[in-house]
PDB file of C-alpha atoms in Angstrom:
ATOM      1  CA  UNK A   1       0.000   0.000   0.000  1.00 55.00           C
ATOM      2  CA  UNK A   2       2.748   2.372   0.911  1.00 55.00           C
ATOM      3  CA  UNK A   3       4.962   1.542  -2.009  1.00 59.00           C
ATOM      4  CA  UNK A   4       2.077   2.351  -4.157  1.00 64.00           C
ATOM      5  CA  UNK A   5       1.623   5.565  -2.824  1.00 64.00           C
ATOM      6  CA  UNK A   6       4.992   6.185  -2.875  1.00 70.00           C
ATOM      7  CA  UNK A   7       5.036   7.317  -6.609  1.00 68.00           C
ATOM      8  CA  UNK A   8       2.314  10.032  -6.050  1.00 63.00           C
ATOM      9  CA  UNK A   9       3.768  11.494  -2.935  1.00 60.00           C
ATOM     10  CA  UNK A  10       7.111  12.027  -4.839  1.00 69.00           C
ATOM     11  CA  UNK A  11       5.423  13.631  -7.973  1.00 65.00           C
ATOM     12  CA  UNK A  12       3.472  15.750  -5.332  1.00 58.00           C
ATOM     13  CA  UNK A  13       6.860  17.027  -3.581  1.00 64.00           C
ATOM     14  CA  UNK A  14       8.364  17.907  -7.224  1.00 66.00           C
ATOM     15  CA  UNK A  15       5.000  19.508  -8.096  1.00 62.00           C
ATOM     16  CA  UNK A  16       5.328  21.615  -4.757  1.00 56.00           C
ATOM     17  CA  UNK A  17       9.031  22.703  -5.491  1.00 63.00           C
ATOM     18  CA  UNK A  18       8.004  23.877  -9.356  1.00 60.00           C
ATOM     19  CA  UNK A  19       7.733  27.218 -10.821  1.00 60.00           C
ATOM     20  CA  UNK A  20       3.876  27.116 -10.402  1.00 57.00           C
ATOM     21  CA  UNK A  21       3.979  26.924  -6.321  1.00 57.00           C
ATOM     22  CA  UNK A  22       6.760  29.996  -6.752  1.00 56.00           C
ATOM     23  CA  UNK A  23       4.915  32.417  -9.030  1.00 60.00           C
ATOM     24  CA  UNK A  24       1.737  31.909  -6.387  1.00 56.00           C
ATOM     25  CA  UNK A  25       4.368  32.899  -3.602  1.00 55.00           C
ATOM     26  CA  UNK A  26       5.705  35.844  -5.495  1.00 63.00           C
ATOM     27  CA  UNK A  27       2.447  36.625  -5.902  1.00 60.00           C
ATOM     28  CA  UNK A  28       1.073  36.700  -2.598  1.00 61.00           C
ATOM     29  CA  UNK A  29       4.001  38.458  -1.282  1.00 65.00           C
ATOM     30  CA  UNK A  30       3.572  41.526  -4.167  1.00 59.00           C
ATOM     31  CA  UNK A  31       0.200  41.623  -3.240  1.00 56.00           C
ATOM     32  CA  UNK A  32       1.048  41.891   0.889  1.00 56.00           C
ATOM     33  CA  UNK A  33       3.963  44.589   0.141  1.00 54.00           C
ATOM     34  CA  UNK A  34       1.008  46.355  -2.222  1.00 51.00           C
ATOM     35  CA  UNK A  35      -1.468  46.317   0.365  1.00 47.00           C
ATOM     36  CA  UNK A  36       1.486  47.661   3.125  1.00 49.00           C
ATOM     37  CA  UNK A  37       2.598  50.290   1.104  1.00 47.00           C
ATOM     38  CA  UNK A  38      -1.106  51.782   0.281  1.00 42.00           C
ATOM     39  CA  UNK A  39      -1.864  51.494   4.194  1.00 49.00           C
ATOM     40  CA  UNK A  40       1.401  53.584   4.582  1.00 45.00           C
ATOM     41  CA  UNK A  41       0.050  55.818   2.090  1.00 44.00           C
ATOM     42  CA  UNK A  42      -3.349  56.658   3.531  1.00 44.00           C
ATOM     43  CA  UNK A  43      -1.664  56.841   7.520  1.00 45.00           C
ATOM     44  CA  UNK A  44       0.247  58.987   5.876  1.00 47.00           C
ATOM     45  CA  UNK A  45      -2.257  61.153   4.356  1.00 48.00           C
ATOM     46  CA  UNK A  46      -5.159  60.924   7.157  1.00 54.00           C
ATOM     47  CA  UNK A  47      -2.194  62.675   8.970  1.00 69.00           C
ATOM     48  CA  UNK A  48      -2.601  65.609   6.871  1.00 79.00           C
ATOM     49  CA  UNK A  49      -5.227  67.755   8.522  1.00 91.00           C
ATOM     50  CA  UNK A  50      -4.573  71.124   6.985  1.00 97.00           C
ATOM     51  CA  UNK A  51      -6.375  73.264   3.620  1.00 98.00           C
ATOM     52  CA  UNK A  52      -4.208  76.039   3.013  1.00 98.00           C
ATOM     53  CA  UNK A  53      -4.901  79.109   1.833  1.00 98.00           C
ATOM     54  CA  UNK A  54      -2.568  80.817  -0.260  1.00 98.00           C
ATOM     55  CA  UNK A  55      -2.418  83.404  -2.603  1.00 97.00           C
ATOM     56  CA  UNK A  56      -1.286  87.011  -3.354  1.00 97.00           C
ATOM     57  CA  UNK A  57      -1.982  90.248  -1.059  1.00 95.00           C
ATOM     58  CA  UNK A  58      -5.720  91.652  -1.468  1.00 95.00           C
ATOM     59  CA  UNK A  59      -6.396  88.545  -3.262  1.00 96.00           C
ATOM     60  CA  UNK A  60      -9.322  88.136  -0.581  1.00 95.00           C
ATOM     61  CA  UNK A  61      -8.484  85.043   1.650  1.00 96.00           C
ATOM     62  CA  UNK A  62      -8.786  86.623   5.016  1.00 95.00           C
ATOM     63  CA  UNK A  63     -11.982  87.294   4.089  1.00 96.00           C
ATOM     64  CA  UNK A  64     -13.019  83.977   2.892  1.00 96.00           C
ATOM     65  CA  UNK A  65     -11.004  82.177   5.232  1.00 96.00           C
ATOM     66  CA  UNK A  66     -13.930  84.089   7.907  1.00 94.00           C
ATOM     67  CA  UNK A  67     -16.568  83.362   5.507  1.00 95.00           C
ATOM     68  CA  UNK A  68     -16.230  79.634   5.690  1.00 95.00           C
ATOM     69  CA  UNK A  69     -15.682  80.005   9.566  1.00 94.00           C
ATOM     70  CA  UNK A  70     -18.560  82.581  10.518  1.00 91.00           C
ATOM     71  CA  UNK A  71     -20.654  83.060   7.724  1.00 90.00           C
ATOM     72  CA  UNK A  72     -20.160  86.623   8.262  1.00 90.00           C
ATOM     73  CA  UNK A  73     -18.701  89.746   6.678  1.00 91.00           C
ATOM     74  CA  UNK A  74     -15.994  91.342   8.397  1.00 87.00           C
ATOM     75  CA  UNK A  75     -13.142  94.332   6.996  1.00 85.00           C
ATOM     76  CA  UNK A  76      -9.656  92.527   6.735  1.00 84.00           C
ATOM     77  CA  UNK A  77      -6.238  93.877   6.632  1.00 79.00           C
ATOM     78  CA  UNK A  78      -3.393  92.691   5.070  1.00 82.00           C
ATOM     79  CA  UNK A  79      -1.932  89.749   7.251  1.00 80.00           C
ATOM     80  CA  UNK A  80       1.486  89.479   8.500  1.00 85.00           C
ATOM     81  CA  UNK A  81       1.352  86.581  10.456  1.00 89.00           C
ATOM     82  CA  UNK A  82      -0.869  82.741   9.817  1.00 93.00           C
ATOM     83  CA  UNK A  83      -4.393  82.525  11.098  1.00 94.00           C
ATOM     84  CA  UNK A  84      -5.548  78.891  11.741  1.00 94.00           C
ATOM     85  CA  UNK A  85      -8.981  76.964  12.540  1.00 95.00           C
ATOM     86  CA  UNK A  86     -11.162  73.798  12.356  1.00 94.00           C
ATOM     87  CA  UNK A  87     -13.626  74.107  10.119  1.00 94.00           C
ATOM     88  CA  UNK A  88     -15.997  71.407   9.879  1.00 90.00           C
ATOM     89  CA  UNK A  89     -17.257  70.444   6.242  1.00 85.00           C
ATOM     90  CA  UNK A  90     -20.573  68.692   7.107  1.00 74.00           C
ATOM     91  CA  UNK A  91     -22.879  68.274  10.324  1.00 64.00           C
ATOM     92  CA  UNK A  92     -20.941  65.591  11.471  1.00 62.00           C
ATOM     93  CA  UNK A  93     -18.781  66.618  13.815  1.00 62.00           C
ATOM     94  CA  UNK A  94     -16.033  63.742  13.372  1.00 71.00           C
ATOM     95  CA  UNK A  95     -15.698  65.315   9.760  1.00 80.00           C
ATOM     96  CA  UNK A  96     -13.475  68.820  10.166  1.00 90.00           C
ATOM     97  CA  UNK A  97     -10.054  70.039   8.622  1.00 94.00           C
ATOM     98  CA  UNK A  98      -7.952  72.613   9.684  1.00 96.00           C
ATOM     99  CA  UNK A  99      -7.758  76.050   7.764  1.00 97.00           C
ATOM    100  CA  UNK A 100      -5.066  78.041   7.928  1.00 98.00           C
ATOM    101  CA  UNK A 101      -4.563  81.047   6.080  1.00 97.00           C
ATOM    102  CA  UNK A 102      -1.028  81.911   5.136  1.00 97.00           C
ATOM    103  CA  UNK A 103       0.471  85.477   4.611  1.00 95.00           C
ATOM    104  CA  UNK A 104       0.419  86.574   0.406  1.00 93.00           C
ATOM    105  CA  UNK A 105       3.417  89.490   1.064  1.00 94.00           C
ATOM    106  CA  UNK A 106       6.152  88.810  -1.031  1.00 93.00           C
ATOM    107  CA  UNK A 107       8.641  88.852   1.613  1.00 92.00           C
ATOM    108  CA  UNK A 108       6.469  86.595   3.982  1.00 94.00           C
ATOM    109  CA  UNK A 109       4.658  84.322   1.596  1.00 94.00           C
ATOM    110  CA  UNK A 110       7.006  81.129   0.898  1.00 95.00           C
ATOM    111  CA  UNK A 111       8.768  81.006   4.938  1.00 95.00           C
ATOM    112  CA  UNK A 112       4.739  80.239   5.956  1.00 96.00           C
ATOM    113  CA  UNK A 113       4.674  77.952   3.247  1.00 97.00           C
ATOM    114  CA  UNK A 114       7.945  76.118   4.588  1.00 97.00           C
ATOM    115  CA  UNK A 115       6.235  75.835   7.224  1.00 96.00           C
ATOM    116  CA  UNK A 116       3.254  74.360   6.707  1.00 97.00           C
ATOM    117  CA  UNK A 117       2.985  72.864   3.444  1.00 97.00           C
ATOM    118  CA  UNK A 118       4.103  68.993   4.936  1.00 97.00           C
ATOM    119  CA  UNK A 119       0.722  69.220   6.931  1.00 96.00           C
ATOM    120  CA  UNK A 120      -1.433  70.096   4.102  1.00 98.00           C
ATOM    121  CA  UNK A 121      -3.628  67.645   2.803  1.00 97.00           C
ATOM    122  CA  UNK A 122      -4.765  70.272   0.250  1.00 98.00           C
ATOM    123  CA  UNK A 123      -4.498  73.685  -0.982  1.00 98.00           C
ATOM    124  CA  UNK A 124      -6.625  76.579  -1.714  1.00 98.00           C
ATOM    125  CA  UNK A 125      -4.924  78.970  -3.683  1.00 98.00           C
ATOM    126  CA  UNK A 126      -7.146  82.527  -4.156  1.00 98.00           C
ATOM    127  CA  UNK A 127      -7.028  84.577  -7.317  1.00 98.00           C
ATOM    128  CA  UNK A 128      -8.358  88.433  -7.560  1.00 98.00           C
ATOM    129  CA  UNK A 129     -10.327  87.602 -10.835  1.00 98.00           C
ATOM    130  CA  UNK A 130     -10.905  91.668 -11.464  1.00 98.00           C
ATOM    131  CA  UNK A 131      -6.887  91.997 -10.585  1.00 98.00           C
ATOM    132  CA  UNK A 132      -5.602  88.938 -11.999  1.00 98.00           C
ATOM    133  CA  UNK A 133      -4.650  90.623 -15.920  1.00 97.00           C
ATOM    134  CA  UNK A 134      -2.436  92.627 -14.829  1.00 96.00           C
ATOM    135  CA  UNK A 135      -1.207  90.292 -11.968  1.00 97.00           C
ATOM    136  CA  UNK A 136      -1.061  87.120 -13.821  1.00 98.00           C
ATOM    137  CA  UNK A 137       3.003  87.092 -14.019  1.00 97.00           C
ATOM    138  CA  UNK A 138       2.940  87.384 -10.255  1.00 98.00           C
ATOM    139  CA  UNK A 139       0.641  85.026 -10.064  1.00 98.00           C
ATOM    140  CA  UNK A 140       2.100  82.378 -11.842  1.00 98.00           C
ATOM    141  CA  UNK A 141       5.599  83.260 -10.250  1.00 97.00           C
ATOM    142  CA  UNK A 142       4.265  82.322  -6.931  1.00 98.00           C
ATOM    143  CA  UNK A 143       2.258  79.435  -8.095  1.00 98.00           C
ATOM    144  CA  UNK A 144       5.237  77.908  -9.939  1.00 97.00           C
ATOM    145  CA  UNK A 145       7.159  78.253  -7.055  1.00 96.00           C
ATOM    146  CA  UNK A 146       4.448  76.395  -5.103  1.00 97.00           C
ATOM    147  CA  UNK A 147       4.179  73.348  -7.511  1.00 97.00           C
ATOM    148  CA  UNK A 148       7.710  72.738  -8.126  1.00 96.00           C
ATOM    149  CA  UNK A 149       8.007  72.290  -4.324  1.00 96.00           C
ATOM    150  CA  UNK A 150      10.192  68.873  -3.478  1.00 94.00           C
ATOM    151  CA  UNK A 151       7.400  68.661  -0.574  1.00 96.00           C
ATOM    152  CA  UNK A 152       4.180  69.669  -2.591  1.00 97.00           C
ATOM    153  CA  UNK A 153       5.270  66.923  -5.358  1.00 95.00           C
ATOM    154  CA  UNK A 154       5.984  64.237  -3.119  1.00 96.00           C
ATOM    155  CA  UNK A 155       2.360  64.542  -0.954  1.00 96.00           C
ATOM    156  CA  UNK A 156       0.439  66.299  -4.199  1.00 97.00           C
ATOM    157  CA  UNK A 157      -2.259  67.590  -1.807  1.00 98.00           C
ATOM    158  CA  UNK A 158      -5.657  68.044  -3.702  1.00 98.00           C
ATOM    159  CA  UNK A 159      -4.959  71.586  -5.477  1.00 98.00           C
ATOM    160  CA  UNK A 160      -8.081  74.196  -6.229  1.00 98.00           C
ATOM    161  CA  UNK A 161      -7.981  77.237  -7.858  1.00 98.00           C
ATOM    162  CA  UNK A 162     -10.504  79.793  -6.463  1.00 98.00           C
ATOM    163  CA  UNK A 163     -11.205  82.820  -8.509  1.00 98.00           C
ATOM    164  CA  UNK A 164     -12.465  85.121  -6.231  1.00 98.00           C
ATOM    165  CA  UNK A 165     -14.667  88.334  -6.577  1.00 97.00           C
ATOM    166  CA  UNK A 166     -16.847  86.947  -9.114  1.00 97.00           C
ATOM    167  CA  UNK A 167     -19.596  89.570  -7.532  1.00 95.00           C
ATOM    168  CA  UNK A 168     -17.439  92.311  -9.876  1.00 95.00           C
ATOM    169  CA  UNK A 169     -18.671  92.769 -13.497  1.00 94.00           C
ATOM    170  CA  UNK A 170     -14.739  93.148 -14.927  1.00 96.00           C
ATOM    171  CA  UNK A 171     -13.957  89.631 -12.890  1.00 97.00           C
ATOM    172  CA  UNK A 172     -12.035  87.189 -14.986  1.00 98.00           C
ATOM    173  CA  UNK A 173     -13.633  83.785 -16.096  1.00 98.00           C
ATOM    174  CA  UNK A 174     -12.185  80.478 -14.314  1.00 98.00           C
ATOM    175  CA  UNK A 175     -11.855  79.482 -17.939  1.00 98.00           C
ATOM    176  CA  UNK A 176      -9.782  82.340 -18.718  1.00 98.00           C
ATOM    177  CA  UNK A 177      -7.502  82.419 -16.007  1.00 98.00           C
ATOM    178  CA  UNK A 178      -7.010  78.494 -16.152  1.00 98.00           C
ATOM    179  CA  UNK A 179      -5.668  79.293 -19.925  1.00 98.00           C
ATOM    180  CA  UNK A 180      -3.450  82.420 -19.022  1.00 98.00           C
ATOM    181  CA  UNK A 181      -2.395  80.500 -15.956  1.00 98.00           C
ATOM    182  CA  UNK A 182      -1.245  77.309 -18.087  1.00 98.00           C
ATOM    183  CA  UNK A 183       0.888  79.820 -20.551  1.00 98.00           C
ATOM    184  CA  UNK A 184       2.484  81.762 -17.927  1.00 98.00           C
ATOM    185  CA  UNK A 185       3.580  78.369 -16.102  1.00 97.00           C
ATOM    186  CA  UNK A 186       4.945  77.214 -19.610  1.00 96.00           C
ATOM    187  CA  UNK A 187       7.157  80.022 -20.138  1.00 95.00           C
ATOM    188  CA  UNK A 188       8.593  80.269 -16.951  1.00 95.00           C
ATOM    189  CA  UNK A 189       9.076  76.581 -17.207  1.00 92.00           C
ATOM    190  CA  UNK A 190      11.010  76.668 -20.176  1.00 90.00           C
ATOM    191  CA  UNK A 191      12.796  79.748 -19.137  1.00 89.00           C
ATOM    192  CA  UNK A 192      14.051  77.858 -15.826  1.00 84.00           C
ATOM    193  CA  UNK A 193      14.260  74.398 -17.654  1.00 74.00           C
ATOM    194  CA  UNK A 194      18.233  75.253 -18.311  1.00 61.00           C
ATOM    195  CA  UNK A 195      19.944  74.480 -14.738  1.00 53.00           C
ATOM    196  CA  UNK A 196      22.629  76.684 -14.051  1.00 55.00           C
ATOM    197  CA  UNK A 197      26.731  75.845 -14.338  1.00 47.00           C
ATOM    198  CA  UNK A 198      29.118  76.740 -12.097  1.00 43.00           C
ATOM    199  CA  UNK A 199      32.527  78.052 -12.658  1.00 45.00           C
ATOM    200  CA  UNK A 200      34.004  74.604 -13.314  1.00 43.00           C
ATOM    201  CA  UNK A 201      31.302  74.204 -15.888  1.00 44.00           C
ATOM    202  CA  UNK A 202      29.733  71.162 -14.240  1.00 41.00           C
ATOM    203  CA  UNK A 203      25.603  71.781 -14.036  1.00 43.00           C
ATOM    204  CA  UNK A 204      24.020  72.662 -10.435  1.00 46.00           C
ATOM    205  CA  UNK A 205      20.761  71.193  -9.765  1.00 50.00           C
ATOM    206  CA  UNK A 206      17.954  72.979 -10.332  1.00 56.00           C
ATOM    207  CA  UNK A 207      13.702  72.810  -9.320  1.00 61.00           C
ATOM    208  CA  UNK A 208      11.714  70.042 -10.124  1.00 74.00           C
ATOM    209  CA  UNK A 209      10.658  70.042 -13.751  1.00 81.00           C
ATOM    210  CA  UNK A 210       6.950  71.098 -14.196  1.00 90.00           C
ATOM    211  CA  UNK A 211       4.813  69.235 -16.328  1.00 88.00           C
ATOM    212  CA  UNK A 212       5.737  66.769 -19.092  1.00 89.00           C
ATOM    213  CA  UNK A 213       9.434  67.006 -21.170  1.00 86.00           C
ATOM    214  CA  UNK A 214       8.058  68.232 -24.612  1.00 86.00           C
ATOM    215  CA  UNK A 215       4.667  69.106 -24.354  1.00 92.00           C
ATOM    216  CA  UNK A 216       3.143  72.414 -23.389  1.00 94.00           C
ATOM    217  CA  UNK A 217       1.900  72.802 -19.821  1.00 96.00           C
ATOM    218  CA  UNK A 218      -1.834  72.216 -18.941  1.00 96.00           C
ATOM    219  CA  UNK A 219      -2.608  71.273 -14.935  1.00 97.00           C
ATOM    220  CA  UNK A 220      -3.694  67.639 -15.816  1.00 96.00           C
ATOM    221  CA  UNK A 221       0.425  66.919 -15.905  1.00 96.00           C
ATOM    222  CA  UNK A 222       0.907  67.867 -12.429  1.00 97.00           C
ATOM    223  CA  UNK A 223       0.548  64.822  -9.505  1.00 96.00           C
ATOM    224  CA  UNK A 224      -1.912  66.385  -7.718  1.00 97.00           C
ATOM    225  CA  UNK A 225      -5.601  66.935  -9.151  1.00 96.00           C
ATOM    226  CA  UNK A 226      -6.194  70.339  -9.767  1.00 98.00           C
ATOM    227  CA  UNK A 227      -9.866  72.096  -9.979  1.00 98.00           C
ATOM    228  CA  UNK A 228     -10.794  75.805 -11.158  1.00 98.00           C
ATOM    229  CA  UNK A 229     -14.013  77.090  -8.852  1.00 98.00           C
ATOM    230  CA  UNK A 230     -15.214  80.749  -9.224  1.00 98.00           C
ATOM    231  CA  UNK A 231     -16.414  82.572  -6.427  1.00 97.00           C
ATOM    232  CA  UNK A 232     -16.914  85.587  -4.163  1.00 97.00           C
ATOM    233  CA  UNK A 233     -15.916  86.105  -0.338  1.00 96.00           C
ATOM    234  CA  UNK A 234     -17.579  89.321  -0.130  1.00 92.00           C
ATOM    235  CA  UNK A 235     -21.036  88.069  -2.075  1.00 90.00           C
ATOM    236  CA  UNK A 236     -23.100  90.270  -4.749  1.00 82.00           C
ATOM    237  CA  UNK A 237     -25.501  92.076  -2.120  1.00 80.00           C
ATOM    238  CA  UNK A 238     -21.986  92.997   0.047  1.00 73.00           C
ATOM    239  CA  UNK A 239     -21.423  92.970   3.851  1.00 75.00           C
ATOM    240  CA  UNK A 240     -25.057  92.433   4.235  1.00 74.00           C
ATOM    241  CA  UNK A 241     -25.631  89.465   1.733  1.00 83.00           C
ATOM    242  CA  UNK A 242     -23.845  85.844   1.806  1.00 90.00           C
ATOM    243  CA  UNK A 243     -20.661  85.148   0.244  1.00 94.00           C
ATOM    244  CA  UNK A 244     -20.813  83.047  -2.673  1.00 96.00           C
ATOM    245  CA  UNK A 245     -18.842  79.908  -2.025  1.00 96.00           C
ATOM    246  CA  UNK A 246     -20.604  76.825  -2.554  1.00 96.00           C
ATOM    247  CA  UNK A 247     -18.652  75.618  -5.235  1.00 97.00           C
ATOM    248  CA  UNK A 248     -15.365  76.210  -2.360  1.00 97.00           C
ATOM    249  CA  UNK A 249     -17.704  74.185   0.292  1.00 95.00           C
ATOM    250  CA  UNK A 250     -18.834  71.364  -1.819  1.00 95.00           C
ATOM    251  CA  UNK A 251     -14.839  71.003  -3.073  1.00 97.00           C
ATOM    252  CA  UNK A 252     -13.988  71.270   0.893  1.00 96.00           C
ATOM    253  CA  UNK A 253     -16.487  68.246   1.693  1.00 93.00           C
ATOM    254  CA  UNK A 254     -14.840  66.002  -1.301  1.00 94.00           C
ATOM    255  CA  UNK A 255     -11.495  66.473  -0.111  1.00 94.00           C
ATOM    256  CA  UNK A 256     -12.041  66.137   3.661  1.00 90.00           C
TER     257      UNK A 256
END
């Protein structure tokens, strides 16, 4: 009885010791190392508590930044220092982010970006739609500067554009400024593509590149998803009507 079994038990043992019993094992472990990296990933990210708000000077984020908090109107001045907090997106309480509006003076803007930016899980960077023609290079300067961030890359926090002061008749389209914003990131792209040499000759390294080698810039290159909303912080009826930032909210409650 033995013997005859004998034959099958030693065809089993070679079957067990083939390439078919290894690819299962490299299988399962891919799929274990998958499934610990992507729980690394979201620890990682759940971490992330923070919705910046960035943007130029008088591009209106103090005031929006009170809007989402109070409701309520209120006369800002130009900030010098970060404001910060928790702003919950929906009724339930358990479901709240931290806001924290950062500087936009030129001097002050990227130290409160330093930072900050490794807490941010996304970022809410305002635009003056009735200012932004004839601030678009300075726009795009400081946004550039914001996306080529080592940081910013490696996290790509959820990224939305918010064109504020819609409530003006000359305000800029989200449409518009998405297209003058993707130009002005090309050039200064290609203008900063080259990285500098030293003295010796030998090349210095420079920012991360933006967007894809050989094409022209649009936002769906970056890592991050990036969304265009318009809006208005101060509202069309003024300090005594409602802002108009449901599009901001709704984008706030998706990203929570």
């Amino acid at each position: 009885m033995a013997g005859g079994l004998e034959p099958h038990l030693e065809a089993l043992r070679r079957e067990l010791r083939g390439p078919a019993v290894l690819s299962v094992l490299i299988a399962l472990i891919a799929v274990a190392v998958t499934f610990l990296i992507w729980r690394f990933v979201q620890g990682r990210r759940s971490s992330r508590k923070a919705v910046l708000l960035l943007g130029l000077c008088d591009a209106g984020k103090t005031l929006l930044f009170a809007r989402l908090l109070s409701g309520r109107y209120r006369d800002t001045q130009t900030s010098i220092t970060d404001s910060s907090a928790v702003y919950r997106v929906s009724r339930d309480k358990s479901t709240n982010v931290t806001l924290i509006d950062l500087p936009g003076h030129e001097s002050l803007r990227l130290q409160f970006l330093e930072r900050f930016k490794a807490a941010a899980r996304a970022i809410v960077f305002v635009v003056d739609s009735v200012a932004f023609q004839r601030e678009v290079k300075d726009v795009a300067e400081f946004l550039y500067q914001v996306l080529v961030d080592s940081t910013v890359l490696r996290n790509a926090p959820a990224l939305l554009i918010a064109c504020n002061k819609q409530d003006v008749t000359m305000a800029k389209s989200a449409k518009l400024i998405q297209q003058q914003l993707e130009k002005e990131l090309n050039t200064l792209r290609v203008t900063r593509s080259a990285a500098p040499t030293s003295l010796d000759g030998s090349a210095t390294a420079g920012p991360a590149q933006l967007g894809k080698k050989g094409k022209d810039f649009d936002f769906s290159q970056l890592p991050m998803k990036v969304e265009f909303v318009e809006c208005s912080a101060r509202g069309s009826k003024g300090e005594e009507g409602d802002a108009d930032l449901e599009a901001l909210e709704k984008w706030l409650v998706k990203v929570a």
